[in-house]
Coordinates of N, CA and C in Angstrom, one line a residue:
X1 N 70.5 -17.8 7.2 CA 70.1 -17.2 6.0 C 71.3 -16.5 5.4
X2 N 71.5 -16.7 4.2 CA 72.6 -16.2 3.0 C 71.9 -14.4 2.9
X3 N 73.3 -14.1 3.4 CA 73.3 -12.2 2.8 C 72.3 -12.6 1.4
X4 N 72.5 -13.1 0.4 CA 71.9 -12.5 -0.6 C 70.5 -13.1 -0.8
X5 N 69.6 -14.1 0.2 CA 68.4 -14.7 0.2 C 67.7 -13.6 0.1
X6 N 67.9 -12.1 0.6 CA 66.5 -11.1 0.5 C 67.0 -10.5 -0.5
X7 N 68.4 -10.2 -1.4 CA 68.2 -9.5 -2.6 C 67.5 -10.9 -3.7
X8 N 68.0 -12.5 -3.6 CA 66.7 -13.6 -4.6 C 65.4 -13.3 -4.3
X9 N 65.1 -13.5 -2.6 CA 63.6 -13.6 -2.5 C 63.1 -12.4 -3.2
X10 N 63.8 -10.9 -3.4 CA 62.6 -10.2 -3.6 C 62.9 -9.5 -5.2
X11 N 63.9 -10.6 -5.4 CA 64.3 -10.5 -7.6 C 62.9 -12.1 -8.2
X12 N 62.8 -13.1 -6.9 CA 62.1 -13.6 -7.9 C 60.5 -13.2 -6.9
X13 N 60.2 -12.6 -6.1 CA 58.9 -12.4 -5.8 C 58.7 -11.4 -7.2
X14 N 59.4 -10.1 -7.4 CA 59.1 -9.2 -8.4 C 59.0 -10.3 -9.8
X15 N 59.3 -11.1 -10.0 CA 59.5 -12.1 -11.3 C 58.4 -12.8 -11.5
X16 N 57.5 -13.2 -9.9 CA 56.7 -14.0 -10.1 C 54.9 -13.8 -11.2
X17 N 55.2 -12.3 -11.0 CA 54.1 -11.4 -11.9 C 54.4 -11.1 -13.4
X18 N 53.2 -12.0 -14.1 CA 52.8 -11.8 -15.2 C 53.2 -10.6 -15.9
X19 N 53.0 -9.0 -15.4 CA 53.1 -7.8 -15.8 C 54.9 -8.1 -16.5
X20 N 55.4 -7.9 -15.2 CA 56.4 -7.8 -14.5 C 57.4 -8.3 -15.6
X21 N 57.0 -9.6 -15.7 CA 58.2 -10.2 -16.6 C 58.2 -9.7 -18.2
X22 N 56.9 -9.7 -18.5 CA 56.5 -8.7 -19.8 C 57.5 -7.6 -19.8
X23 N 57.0 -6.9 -18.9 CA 58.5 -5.3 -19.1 C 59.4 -5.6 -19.1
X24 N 60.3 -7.0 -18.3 CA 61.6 -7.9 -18.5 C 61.9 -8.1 -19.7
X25 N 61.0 -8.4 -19.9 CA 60.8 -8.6 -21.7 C 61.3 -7.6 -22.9
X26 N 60.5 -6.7 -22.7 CA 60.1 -5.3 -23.4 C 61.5 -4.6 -23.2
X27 N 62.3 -4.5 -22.0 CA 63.3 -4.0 -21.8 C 64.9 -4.7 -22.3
X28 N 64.5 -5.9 -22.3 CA 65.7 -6.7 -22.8 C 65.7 -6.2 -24.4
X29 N 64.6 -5.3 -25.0 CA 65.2 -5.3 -26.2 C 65.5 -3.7 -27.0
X30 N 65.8 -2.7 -25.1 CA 66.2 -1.8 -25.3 C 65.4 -1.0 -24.1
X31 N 65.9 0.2 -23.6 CA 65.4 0.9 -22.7 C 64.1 1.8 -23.1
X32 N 63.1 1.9 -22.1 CA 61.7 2.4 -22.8 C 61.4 3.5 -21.7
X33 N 60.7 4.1 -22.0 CA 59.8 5.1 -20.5 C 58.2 4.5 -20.5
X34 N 58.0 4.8 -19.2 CA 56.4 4.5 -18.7 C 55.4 4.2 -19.5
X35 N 55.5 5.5 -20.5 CA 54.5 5.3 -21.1 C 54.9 4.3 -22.7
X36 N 55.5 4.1 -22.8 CA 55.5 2.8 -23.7 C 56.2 2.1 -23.1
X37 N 56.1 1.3 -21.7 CA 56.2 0.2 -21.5 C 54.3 0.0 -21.0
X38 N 53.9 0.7 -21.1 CA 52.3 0.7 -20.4 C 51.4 0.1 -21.8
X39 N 52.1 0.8 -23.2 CA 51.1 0.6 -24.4 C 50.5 -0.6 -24.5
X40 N 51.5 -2.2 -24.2 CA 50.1 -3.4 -24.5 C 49.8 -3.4 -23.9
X41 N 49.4 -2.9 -22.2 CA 48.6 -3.4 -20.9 C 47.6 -2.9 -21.0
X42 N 46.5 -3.6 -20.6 CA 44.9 -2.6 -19.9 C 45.4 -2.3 -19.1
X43 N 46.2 -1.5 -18.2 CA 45.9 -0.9 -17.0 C 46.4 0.2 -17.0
X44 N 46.4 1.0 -16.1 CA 46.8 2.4 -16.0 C 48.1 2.6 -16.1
X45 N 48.6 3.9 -16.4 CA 49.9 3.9 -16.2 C 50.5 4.1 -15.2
X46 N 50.1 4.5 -13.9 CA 50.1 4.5 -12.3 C 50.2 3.0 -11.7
X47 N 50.1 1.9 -12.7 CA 49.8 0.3 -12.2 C 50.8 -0.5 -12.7
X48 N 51.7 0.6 -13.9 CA 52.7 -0.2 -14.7 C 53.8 0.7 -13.9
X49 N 53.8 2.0 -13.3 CA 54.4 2.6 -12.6 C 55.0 1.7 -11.0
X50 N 54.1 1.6 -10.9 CA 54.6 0.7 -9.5 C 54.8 -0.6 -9.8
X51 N 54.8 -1.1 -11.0 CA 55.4 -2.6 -11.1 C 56.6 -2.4 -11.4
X52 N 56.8 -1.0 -12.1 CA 58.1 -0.6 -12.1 C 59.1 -0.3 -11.0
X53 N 58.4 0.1 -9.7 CA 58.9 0.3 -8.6 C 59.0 -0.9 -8.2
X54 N 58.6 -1.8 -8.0 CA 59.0 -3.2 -7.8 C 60.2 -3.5 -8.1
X55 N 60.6 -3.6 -9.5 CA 61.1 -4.3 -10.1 C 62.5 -3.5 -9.7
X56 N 62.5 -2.3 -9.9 CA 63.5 -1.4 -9.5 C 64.1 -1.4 -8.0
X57 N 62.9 -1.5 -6.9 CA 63.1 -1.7 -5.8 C 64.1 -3.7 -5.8
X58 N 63.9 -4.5 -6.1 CA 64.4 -5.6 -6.6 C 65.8 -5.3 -7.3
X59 N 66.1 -4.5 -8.0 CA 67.2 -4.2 -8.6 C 67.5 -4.8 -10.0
X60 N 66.1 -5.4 -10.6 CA 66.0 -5.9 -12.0 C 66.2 -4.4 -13.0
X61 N 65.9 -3.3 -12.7 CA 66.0 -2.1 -13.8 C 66.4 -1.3 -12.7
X62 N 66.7 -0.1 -14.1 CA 67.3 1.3 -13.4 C 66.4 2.1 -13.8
X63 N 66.4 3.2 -13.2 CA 66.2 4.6 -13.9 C 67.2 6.0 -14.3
X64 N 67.2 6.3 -15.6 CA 68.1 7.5 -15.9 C 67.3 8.6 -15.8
X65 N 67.5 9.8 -16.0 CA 66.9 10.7 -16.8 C 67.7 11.5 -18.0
X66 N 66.8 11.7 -19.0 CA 67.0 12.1 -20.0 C 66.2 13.3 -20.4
X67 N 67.1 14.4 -20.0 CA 66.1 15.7 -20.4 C 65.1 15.6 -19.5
X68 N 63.6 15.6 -20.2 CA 62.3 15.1 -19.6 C 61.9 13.7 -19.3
X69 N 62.7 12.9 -20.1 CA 62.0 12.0 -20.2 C 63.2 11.1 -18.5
X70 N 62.8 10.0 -18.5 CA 63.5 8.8 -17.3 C 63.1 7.8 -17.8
X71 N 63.9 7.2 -18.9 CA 63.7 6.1 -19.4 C 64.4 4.7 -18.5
X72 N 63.5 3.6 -18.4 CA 63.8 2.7 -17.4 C 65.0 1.6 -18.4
X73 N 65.6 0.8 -17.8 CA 66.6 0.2 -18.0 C 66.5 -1.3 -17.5
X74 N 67.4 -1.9 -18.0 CA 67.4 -3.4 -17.5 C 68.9 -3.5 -17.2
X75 N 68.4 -4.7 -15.7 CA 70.2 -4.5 -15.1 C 70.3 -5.9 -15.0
X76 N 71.5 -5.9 -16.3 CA 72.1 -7.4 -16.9 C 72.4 -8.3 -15.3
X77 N 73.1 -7.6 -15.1 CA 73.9 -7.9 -13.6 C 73.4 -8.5 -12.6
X78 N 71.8 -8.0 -12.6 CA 71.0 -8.3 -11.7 C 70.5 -10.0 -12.2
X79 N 70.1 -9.8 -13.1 CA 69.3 -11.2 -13.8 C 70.9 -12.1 -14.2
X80 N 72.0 -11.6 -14.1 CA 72.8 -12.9 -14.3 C 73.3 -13.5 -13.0
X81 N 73.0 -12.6 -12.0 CA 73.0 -13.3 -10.3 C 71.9 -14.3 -10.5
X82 N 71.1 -14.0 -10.9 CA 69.7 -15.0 -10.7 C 70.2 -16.3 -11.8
X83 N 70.9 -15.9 -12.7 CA 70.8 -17.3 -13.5 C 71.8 -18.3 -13.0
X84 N 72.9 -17.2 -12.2 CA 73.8 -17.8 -11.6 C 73.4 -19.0 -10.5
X85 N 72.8 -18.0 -9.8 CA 71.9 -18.9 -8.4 C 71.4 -20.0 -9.0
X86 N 70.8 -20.2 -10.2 CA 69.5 -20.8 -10.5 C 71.0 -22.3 -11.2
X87 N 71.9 -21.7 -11.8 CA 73.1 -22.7 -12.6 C 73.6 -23.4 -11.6
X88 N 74.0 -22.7 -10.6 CA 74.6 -23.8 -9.2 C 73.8 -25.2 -9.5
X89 N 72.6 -25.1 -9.2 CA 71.4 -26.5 -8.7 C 71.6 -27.2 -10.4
X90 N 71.4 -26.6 -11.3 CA 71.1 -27.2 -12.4 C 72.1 -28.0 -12.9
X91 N 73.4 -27.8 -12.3 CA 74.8 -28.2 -12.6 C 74.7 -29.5 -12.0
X92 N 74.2 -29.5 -10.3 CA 74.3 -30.7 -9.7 C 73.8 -31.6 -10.4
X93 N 72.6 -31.1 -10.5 CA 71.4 -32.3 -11.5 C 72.1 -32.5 -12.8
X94 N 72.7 -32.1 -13.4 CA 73.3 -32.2 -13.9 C 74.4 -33.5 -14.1
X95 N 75.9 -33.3 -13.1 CA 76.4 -34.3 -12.5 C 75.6 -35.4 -12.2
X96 N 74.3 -35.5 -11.5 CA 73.6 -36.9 -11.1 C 73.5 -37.6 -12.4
X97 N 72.6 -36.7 -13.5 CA 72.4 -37.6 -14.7 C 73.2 -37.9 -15.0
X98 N 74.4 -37.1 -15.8 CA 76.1 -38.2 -15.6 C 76.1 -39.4 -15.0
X99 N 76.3 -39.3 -14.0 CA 76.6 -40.5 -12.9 C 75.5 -41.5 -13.6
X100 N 74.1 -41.3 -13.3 CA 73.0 -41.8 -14.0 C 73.4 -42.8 -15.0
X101 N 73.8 -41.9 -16.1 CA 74.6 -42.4 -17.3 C 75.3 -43.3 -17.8
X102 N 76.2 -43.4 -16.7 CA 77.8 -44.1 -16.5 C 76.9 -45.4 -15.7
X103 N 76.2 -45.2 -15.3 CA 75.7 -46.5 -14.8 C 74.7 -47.4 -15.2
X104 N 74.1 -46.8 -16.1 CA 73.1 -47.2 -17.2 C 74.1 -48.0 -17.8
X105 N 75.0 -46.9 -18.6 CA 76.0 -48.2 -19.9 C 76.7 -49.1 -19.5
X106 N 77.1 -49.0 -18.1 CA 78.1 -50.1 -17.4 C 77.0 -51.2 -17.4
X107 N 76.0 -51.5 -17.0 CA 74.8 -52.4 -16.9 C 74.4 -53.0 -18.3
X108 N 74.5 -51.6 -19.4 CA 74.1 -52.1 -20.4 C 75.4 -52.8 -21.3
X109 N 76.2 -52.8 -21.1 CA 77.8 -53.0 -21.6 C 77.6 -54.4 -20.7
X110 N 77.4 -54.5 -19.3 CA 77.6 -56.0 -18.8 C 76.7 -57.2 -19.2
X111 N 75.1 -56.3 -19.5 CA 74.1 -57.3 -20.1 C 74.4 -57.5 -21.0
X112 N 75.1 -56.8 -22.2 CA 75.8 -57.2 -23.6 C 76.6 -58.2 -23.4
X113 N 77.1 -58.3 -22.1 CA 78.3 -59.6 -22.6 C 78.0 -60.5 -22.2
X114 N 76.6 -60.7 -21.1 CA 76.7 -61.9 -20.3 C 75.0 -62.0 -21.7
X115 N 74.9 -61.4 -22.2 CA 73.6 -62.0 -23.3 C 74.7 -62.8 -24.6
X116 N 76.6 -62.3 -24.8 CA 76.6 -63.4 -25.6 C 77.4 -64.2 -24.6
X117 N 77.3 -64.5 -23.4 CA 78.4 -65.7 -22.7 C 77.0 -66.3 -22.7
X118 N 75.9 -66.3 -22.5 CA 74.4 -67.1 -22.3 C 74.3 -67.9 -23.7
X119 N 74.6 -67.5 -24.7 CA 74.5 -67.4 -26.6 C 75.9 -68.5 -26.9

């Protein structure tokens, strides 16, 4: 097991939830507190609180404080590990369709010539 499989498994278990990604959302377009990250949900603010503990436990956001308030944060850092992890695999697949590619047109480059040596 890779040191960092239990900081992935528990950045995309917290990801896997609907709520969850919503406040990913909400936060990517600037730091909020509880209670307006709570305003589109039906649920309590005690329910958006601990999704926030999730997420934060996960290392997707921070918390400051500000005077009274502790406005929650999004940690770039965090979600560019994940896109990183996620780039590794997409790269390979990547390379295959290449290869893919190259071998398609070599086929289709040879059927071009042997359609005018037939002609």
């Amino acid at each position: 097991m890779n040191p960092d499989d239990g900081t992935l498994d528990s950045a995309f278990m917290a990801l896997a939830d609907p709520v969850r990604r919503r406040i990913i959302a909400r936060l990517s377009r600037g730091q909020a507190t509880v209670n307006e990250l709570a305003e589109p949900f039906a649920i309590t603010k005690q329910a958006v609180s601990k999704h926030i503990q999730v997420l934060e436990q996960a290392g997707l956001v921070t918390r400051s404080r500000d005077a009274q308030r502790r406005p929650v944060h999004l940690n770039p850092a965090r979600l560019e590990a994940l896109t990183a992890w996620i780039d590794q695999y997409r790269l390979v697949r990547e390379e295959q369709f290449r290869s893919l590619d190259a071998v398609l047109r070599s086929n289709a480059a040879n059927g071009g010539n042997h359609l005018k040596e037939s002609s």
